[in-house]
């Protein structure tokens, strides 16, 4: 076989190899782009939000302040009273301030040394993309969270239970923790799913990562939730994805309406020097 024939054959092989790699690369890029589109808000509609643009108390048309203590007089070993006082929850200069304070407060026959707030949204929904721009409080022993519960939770004093929807005990009802931050692990943002298959202190459906300067700078915390999976991210960087292969009542109670909760709890190891700190929220938005 002469050199010209060999050269032609090599050119043909090279051309086919190029076309194969090009098409394979294009398909890969298309898949990535499709996933990016599915998690973006570009092709979605804003269905509910609070931009916190009116100074004063929180909007009573959108939020309910949950104050009723559980049986036993404490929030499962936590030290705070949740109040409906404006000093614990207010809007100023375009931001929601959820404030944990060291102060003696007597309520429902219980005297506690810390106050905070626990607000429930009067909006509930199934599936969507949630974006929250917020700063975390500081202080060893502080435990802020932005999370969700099913409207069917049987919890005396919760907004949707007061509406007559409380039929199901936790954790069977399901819980979605968009973000939690413990002051004793400053900068670590955690997301988790509680349900009958994984709950409480031994929850296994969780993930998180360190995020720079969560208390002095705003970050965008995101949950993208559809019928198949949940994706949790901070500033567009995914840190946890929940997609159980078997979806049943134990692993996936996430096919009905959930509502938001925002609060700061005080743990028993709160530092003695703690006096006050706030979770500051710029906005909370739901897209469909």
Tab-separated table of C-alpha atoms in Angstrom:
chain	number	residue	atom	x	y	z
A	1	UNK	CA	0.000	0.000	0.000
A	2	UNK	CA	1.540	3.304	-1.059
A	3	UNK	CA	1.921	6.341	1.124
A	4	UNK	CA	-0.852	8.319	-0.637
A	5	UNK	CA	-3.437	5.641	0.110
A	6	UNK	CA	-2.303	5.406	3.724
A	7	UNK	CA	-2.515	9.198	4.059
A	8	UNK	CA	-6.076	9.240	2.665
A	9	UNK	CA	-7.138	6.476	5.056
A	10	UNK	CA	-5.658	8.325	8.034
A	11	UNK	CA	-7.418	11.542	7.015
A	12	UNK	CA	-10.754	9.713	6.780
A	13	UNK	CA	-10.226	8.065	10.201
A	14	UNK	CA	-9.296	11.417	11.706
A	15	UNK	CA	-12.376	13.082	10.226
A	16	UNK	CA	-14.726	10.448	11.621
A	17	UNK	CA	-13.016	10.656	15.021
A	18	UNK	CA	-13.451	14.435	15.049
A	19	UNK	CA	-17.134	14.198	14.131
A	20	UNK	CA	-17.765	11.607	16.839
A	21	UNK	CA	-16.056	13.650	19.539
A	22	UNK	CA	-17.800	16.830	18.417
A	23	UNK	CA	-21.248	15.249	18.523
A	24	UNK	CA	-20.539	13.582	21.876
A	25	UNK	CA	-19.306	16.878	23.316
A	26	UNK	CA	-22.345	18.734	21.960
A	27	UNK	CA	-24.705	16.216	23.554
A	28	UNK	CA	-22.924	16.578	26.889
A	29	UNK	CA	-23.156	20.358	26.723
A	30	UNK	CA	-26.854	20.121	25.851
A	31	UNK	CA	-27.540	17.929	28.892
A	32	UNK	CA	-25.710	20.353	31.194
A	33	UNK	CA	-27.542	23.313	29.710
A	34	UNK	CA	-30.899	21.578	30.089
A	35	UNK	CA	-30.146	20.951	33.766
A	36	UNK	CA	-29.097	24.573	34.193
A	37	UNK	CA	-32.348	25.724	32.626
A	38	UNK	CA	-34.362	23.429	34.877
A	39	UNK	CA	-32.875	24.960	38.025
A	40	UNK	CA	-32.836	28.614	36.937
A	41	UNK	CA	-35.645	31.127	37.422
A	42	UNK	CA	-35.407	32.476	33.865
A	43	UNK	CA	-38.403	30.522	32.560
A	44	UNK	CA	-40.397	30.579	35.779
A	45	UNK	CA	-43.009	32.873	37.261
A	46	UNK	CA	-42.789	34.485	40.683
A	47	UNK	CA	-45.836	33.194	42.596
A	48	UNK	CA	-45.168	34.540	46.107
A	49	UNK	CA	-42.610	36.667	47.876
A	50	UNK	CA	-41.909	39.040	50.703
A	51	UNK	CA	-39.439	41.804	49.861
A	52	UNK	CA	-39.699	43.364	53.358
A	53	UNK	CA	-40.015	46.896	52.004
A	54	UNK	CA	-42.379	48.385	54.616
A	55	UNK	CA	-40.833	49.336	57.948
A	56	UNK	CA	-42.547	48.166	61.113
A	57	UNK	CA	-43.954	44.821	62.269
A	58	UNK	CA	-43.950	41.814	59.968
A	59	UNK	CA	-46.803	41.641	57.447
A	60	UNK	CA	-49.702	39.885	59.237
A	61	UNK	CA	-51.222	38.924	55.884
A	62	UNK	CA	-48.146	36.848	55.119
A	63	UNK	CA	-46.799	35.719	58.482
A	64	UNK	CA	-48.005	34.240	61.776
A	65	UNK	CA	-45.923	34.378	64.962
A	66	UNK	CA	-45.998	30.977	66.663
A	67	UNK	CA	-45.631	31.350	70.436
A	68	UNK	CA	-47.403	28.389	72.058
A	69	UNK	CA	-45.021	26.177	74.013
A	70	UNK	CA	-45.090	22.418	73.390
A	71	UNK	CA	-46.185	20.153	76.214
A	72	UNK	CA	-43.554	20.181	78.934
A	73	UNK	CA	-42.894	23.898	78.756
A	74	UNK	CA	-39.869	24.014	76.444
A	75	UNK	CA	-38.945	23.615	72.804
A	76	UNK	CA	-37.271	20.222	73.313
A	77	UNK	CA	-34.506	21.430	75.616
A	78	UNK	CA	-33.991	24.786	73.905
A	79	UNK	CA	-33.901	27.864	76.120
A	80	UNK	CA	-35.907	30.547	74.333
A	81	UNK	CA	-39.451	31.808	74.433
A	82	UNK	CA	-40.799	32.581	70.988
A	83	UNK	CA	-42.717	35.853	71.260
A	84	UNK	CA	-44.905	38.067	69.112
A	85	UNK	CA	-43.044	41.166	70.281
A	86	UNK	CA	-41.876	43.594	67.621
A	87	UNK	CA	-38.458	43.702	69.276
A	88	UNK	CA	-37.991	40.065	68.187
A	89	UNK	CA	-39.308	40.444	64.640
A	90	UNK	CA	-39.500	43.655	62.652
A	91	UNK	CA	-38.787	45.174	59.247
A	92	UNK	CA	-36.406	48.099	58.849
A	93	UNK	CA	-34.670	49.640	55.822
A	94	UNK	CA	-35.876	46.845	53.540
A	95	UNK	CA	-34.826	43.930	55.752
A	96	UNK	CA	-36.574	41.492	58.054
A	97	UNK	CA	-34.816	41.253	61.410
A	98	UNK	CA	-35.355	38.090	63.460
A	99	UNK	CA	-33.753	38.875	66.796
A	100	UNK	CA	-32.609	36.541	69.554
A	101	UNK	CA	-32.102	38.403	72.844
A	102	UNK	CA	-30.909	37.650	76.337
A	103	UNK	CA	-33.767	38.895	78.515
A	104	UNK	CA	-35.984	37.473	81.226
A	105	UNK	CA	-39.459	36.766	79.887
A	106	UNK	CA	-42.426	35.177	81.675
A	107	UNK	CA	-45.023	33.563	79.412
A	108	UNK	CA	-47.430	30.617	79.675
A	109	UNK	CA	-46.286	29.984	83.241
A	110	UNK	CA	-42.633	29.580	82.218
A	111	UNK	CA	-39.800	32.011	82.936
A	112	UNK	CA	-37.005	31.920	80.382
A	113	UNK	CA	-33.851	33.987	79.974
A	114	UNK	CA	-33.937	34.323	76.181
A	115	UNK	CA	-36.459	35.448	73.596
A	116	UNK	CA	-36.686	35.013	69.857
A	117	UNK	CA	-39.357	34.542	67.210
A	118	UNK	CA	-40.722	31.688	65.121
A	119	UNK	CA	-42.769	32.851	62.153
A	120	UNK	CA	-44.970	30.668	59.930
A	121	UNK	CA	-45.916	31.687	56.411
A	122	UNK	CA	-49.606	31.881	55.568
A	123	UNK	CA	-48.620	30.736	52.083
A	124	UNK	CA	-48.125	27.050	51.290
A	125	UNK	CA	-47.286	25.282	48.046
A	126	UNK	CA	-46.089	22.090	46.360
A	127	UNK	CA	-42.943	22.215	44.190
A	128	UNK	CA	-41.061	25.274	43.025
A	129	UNK	CA	-37.797	27.123	43.366
A	130	UNK	CA	-37.173	29.084	46.570
A	131	UNK	CA	-34.589	31.846	46.866
A	132	UNK	CA	-33.724	33.538	50.170
A	133	UNK	CA	-31.116	36.269	50.550
A	134	UNK	CA	-29.996	36.425	54.152
A	135	UNK	CA	-27.300	36.909	56.792
A	136	UNK	CA	-26.878	34.608	59.774
A	137	UNK	CA	-26.570	35.649	63.443
A	138	UNK	CA	-23.439	35.013	65.476
A	139	UNK	CA	-22.781	33.482	68.865
A	140	UNK	CA	-21.902	29.995	70.083
A	141	UNK	CA	-25.239	28.401	70.965
A	142	UNK	CA	-27.371	30.270	68.419
A	143	UNK	CA	-29.288	28.070	65.972
A	144	UNK	CA	-31.008	29.960	63.138
A	145	UNK	CA	-33.008	28.104	60.506
A	146	UNK	CA	-35.163	28.713	57.452
A	147	UNK	CA	-37.171	25.575	56.841
A	148	UNK	CA	-40.519	24.067	55.863
A	149	UNK	CA	-43.174	21.802	57.344
A	150	UNK	CA	-46.144	20.087	55.773
A	151	UNK	CA	-49.431	21.887	56.408
A	152	UNK	CA	-50.756	18.595	57.818
A	153	UNK	CA	-48.435	18.643	60.847
A	154	UNK	CA	-50.230	18.042	64.124
A	155	UNK	CA	-48.521	20.722	66.236
A	156	UNK	CA	-50.611	22.781	68.641
A	157	UNK	CA	-50.088	26.473	68.041
A	158	UNK	CA	-48.770	26.222	64.481
A	159	UNK	CA	-50.630	28.353	61.929
A	160	UNK	CA	-51.910	25.554	59.700
A	161	UNK	CA	-52.835	23.367	62.666
A	162	UNK	CA	-54.948	26.300	63.876
A	163	UNK	CA	-56.735	26.148	60.499
A	164	UNK	CA	-57.767	22.551	61.200
A	165	UNK	CA	-55.238	20.797	58.932
A	166	UNK	CA	-53.151	19.114	61.656
A	167	UNK	CA	-53.588	15.372	61.167
A	168	UNK	CA	-50.052	13.943	61.040
A	169	UNK	CA	-47.307	13.820	63.651
A	170	UNK	CA	-43.682	14.722	62.994
A	171	UNK	CA	-41.607	13.263	61.346
A	172	UNK	CA	-44.155	11.392	59.263
A	173	UNK	CA	-45.494	14.714	57.994
A	174	UNK	CA	-42.085	15.581	56.525
A	175	UNK	CA	-39.676	18.470	57.083
A	176	UNK	CA	-37.476	20.367	54.616
A	177	UNK	CA	-34.532	22.264	56.110
A	178	UNK	CA	-33.445	24.789	53.503
A	179	UNK	CA	-30.689	26.066	55.753
A	180	UNK	CA	-29.492	25.688	59.305
A	181	UNK	CA	-26.490	27.367	60.894
A	182	UNK	CA	-25.016	26.601	64.297
A	183	UNK	CA	-22.988	29.347	65.959
A	184	UNK	CA	-20.685	26.702	67.394
A	185	UNK	CA	-19.761	25.764	63.812
A	186	UNK	CA	-19.583	29.266	62.362
A	187	UNK	CA	-19.898	29.411	58.591
A	188	UNK	CA	-21.180	25.873	58.022
A	189	UNK	CA	-24.528	25.802	56.203
A	190	UNK	CA	-26.525	22.577	56.426
A	191	UNK	CA	-29.608	21.334	54.562
A	192	UNK	CA	-31.592	18.235	55.478
A	193	UNK	CA	-34.766	16.207	54.970
A	194	UNK	CA	-36.600	14.674	57.917
A	195	UNK	CA	-39.174	11.936	57.328
A	196	UNK	CA	-40.143	8.528	58.682
A	197	UNK	CA	-37.004	6.962	57.220
A	198	UNK	CA	-34.525	9.522	58.576
A	199	UNK	CA	-35.131	12.077	61.292
A	200	UNK	CA	-33.978	13.859	64.406
A	201	UNK	CA	-30.409	13.783	65.690
A	202	UNK	CA	-29.626	10.771	63.476
A	203	UNK	CA	-30.968	12.181	60.228
A	204	UNK	CA	-28.961	10.791	57.303
A	205	UNK	CA	-30.526	12.800	54.473
A	206	UNK	CA	-28.340	15.877	54.760
A	207	UNK	CA	-25.457	17.807	53.282
A	208	UNK	CA	-23.690	21.119	53.668
A	209	UNK	CA	-20.524	23.119	53.252
A	210	UNK	CA	-18.530	25.997	54.659
A	211	UNK	CA	-19.510	29.387	53.249
A	212	UNK	CA	-17.344	32.462	53.703
A	213	UNK	CA	-18.622	35.254	55.931
A	214	UNK	CA	-22.246	34.171	56.365
A	215	UNK	CA	-22.896	36.671	59.156
A	216	UNK	CA	-21.485	39.862	57.621
A	217	UNK	CA	-22.417	39.329	53.981
A	218	UNK	CA	-25.644	38.330	52.269
A	219	UNK	CA	-25.775	34.979	50.518
A	220	UNK	CA	-28.535	33.458	48.411
A	221	UNK	CA	-29.884	30.174	49.762
A	222	UNK	CA	-31.818	28.103	47.240
A	223	UNK	CA	-34.027	25.045	47.126
A	224	UNK	CA	-35.181	23.662	43.779
A	225	UNK	CA	-37.976	21.148	44.443
A	226	UNK	CA	-39.909	19.063	41.945
A	227	UNK	CA	-41.662	15.683	41.948
A	228	UNK	CA	-38.381	13.815	41.478
A	229	UNK	CA	-35.692	15.536	43.598
A	230	UNK	CA	-34.585	18.459	45.727
A	231	UNK	CA	-31.422	20.476	45.094
A	232	UNK	CA	-29.978	22.720	47.816
A	233	UNK	CA	-27.387	25.388	47.026
A	234	UNK	CA	-25.727	28.559	48.283
A	235	UNK	CA	-24.864	31.284	45.771
A	236	UNK	CA	-25.536	28.842	42.951
A	237	UNK	CA	-23.184	26.145	44.272
A	238	UNK	CA	-24.998	22.879	45.014
A	239	UNK	CA	-24.149	21.187	48.322
A	240	UNK	CA	-26.879	18.565	48.638
A	241	UNK	CA	-29.282	16.687	46.382
A	242	UNK	CA	-32.054	14.405	47.631
A	243	UNK	CA	-33.429	11.880	45.157
A	244	UNK	CA	-34.344	8.570	46.809
A	245	UNK	CA	-34.684	5.678	44.360
A	246	UNK	CA	-37.708	4.448	46.301
A	247	UNK	CA	-40.296	7.152	46.824
A	248	UNK	CA	-43.015	6.193	49.280
A	249	UNK	CA	-44.693	7.626	52.379
A	250	UNK	CA	-41.530	7.037	54.411
A	251	UNK	CA	-38.985	8.599	52.062
A	252	UNK	CA	-41.032	11.108	50.071
A	253	UNK	CA	-43.885	12.859	51.890
A	254	UNK	CA	-42.927	15.862	49.733
A	255	UNK	CA	-45.805	15.812	47.243
A	256	UNK	CA	-48.202	18.123	49.089
A	257	UNK	CA	-48.242	21.679	50.447
A	258	UNK	CA	-45.467	22.973	52.715
A	259	UNK	CA	-45.080	26.318	54.473
A	260	UNK	CA	-42.070	28.364	55.609
A	261	UNK	CA	-40.710	28.753	59.131
A	262	UNK	CA	-37.984	31.208	60.126
A	263	UNK	CA	-36.569	31.254	63.654
A	264	UNK	CA	-33.528	31.466	65.887
A	265	UNK	CA	-33.333	28.898	68.656
A	266	UNK	CA	-31.021	29.118	71.683
A	267	UNK	CA	-29.165	25.946	72.642
A	268	UNK	CA	-28.180	25.008	76.182
A	269	UNK	CA	-24.496	25.776	75.489
A	270	UNK	CA	-25.153	29.436	74.644
A	271	UNK	CA	-22.077	31.490	75.499
A	272	UNK	CA	-22.455	33.527	78.692
A	273	UNK	CA	-21.407	36.725	76.915
A	274	UNK	CA	-24.260	36.496	74.399
A	275	UNK	CA	-26.689	39.431	74.525
A	276	UNK	CA	-28.325	39.775	71.110
A	277	UNK	CA	-27.924	38.788	67.467
A	278	UNK	CA	-30.136	38.799	64.382
A	279	UNK	CA	-30.867	36.821	61.271
A	280	UNK	CA	-31.423	39.427	58.565
A	281	UNK	CA	-33.472	38.537	55.491
A	282	UNK	CA	-33.508	40.686	52.370
A	283	UNK	CA	-36.164	38.684	50.539
A	284	UNK	CA	-37.839	35.302	50.209
A	285	UNK	CA	-39.224	34.304	46.786
A	286	UNK	CA	-41.059	31.321	45.327
A	287	UNK	CA	-41.004	30.600	41.600
A	288	UNK	CA	-43.045	28.049	39.664
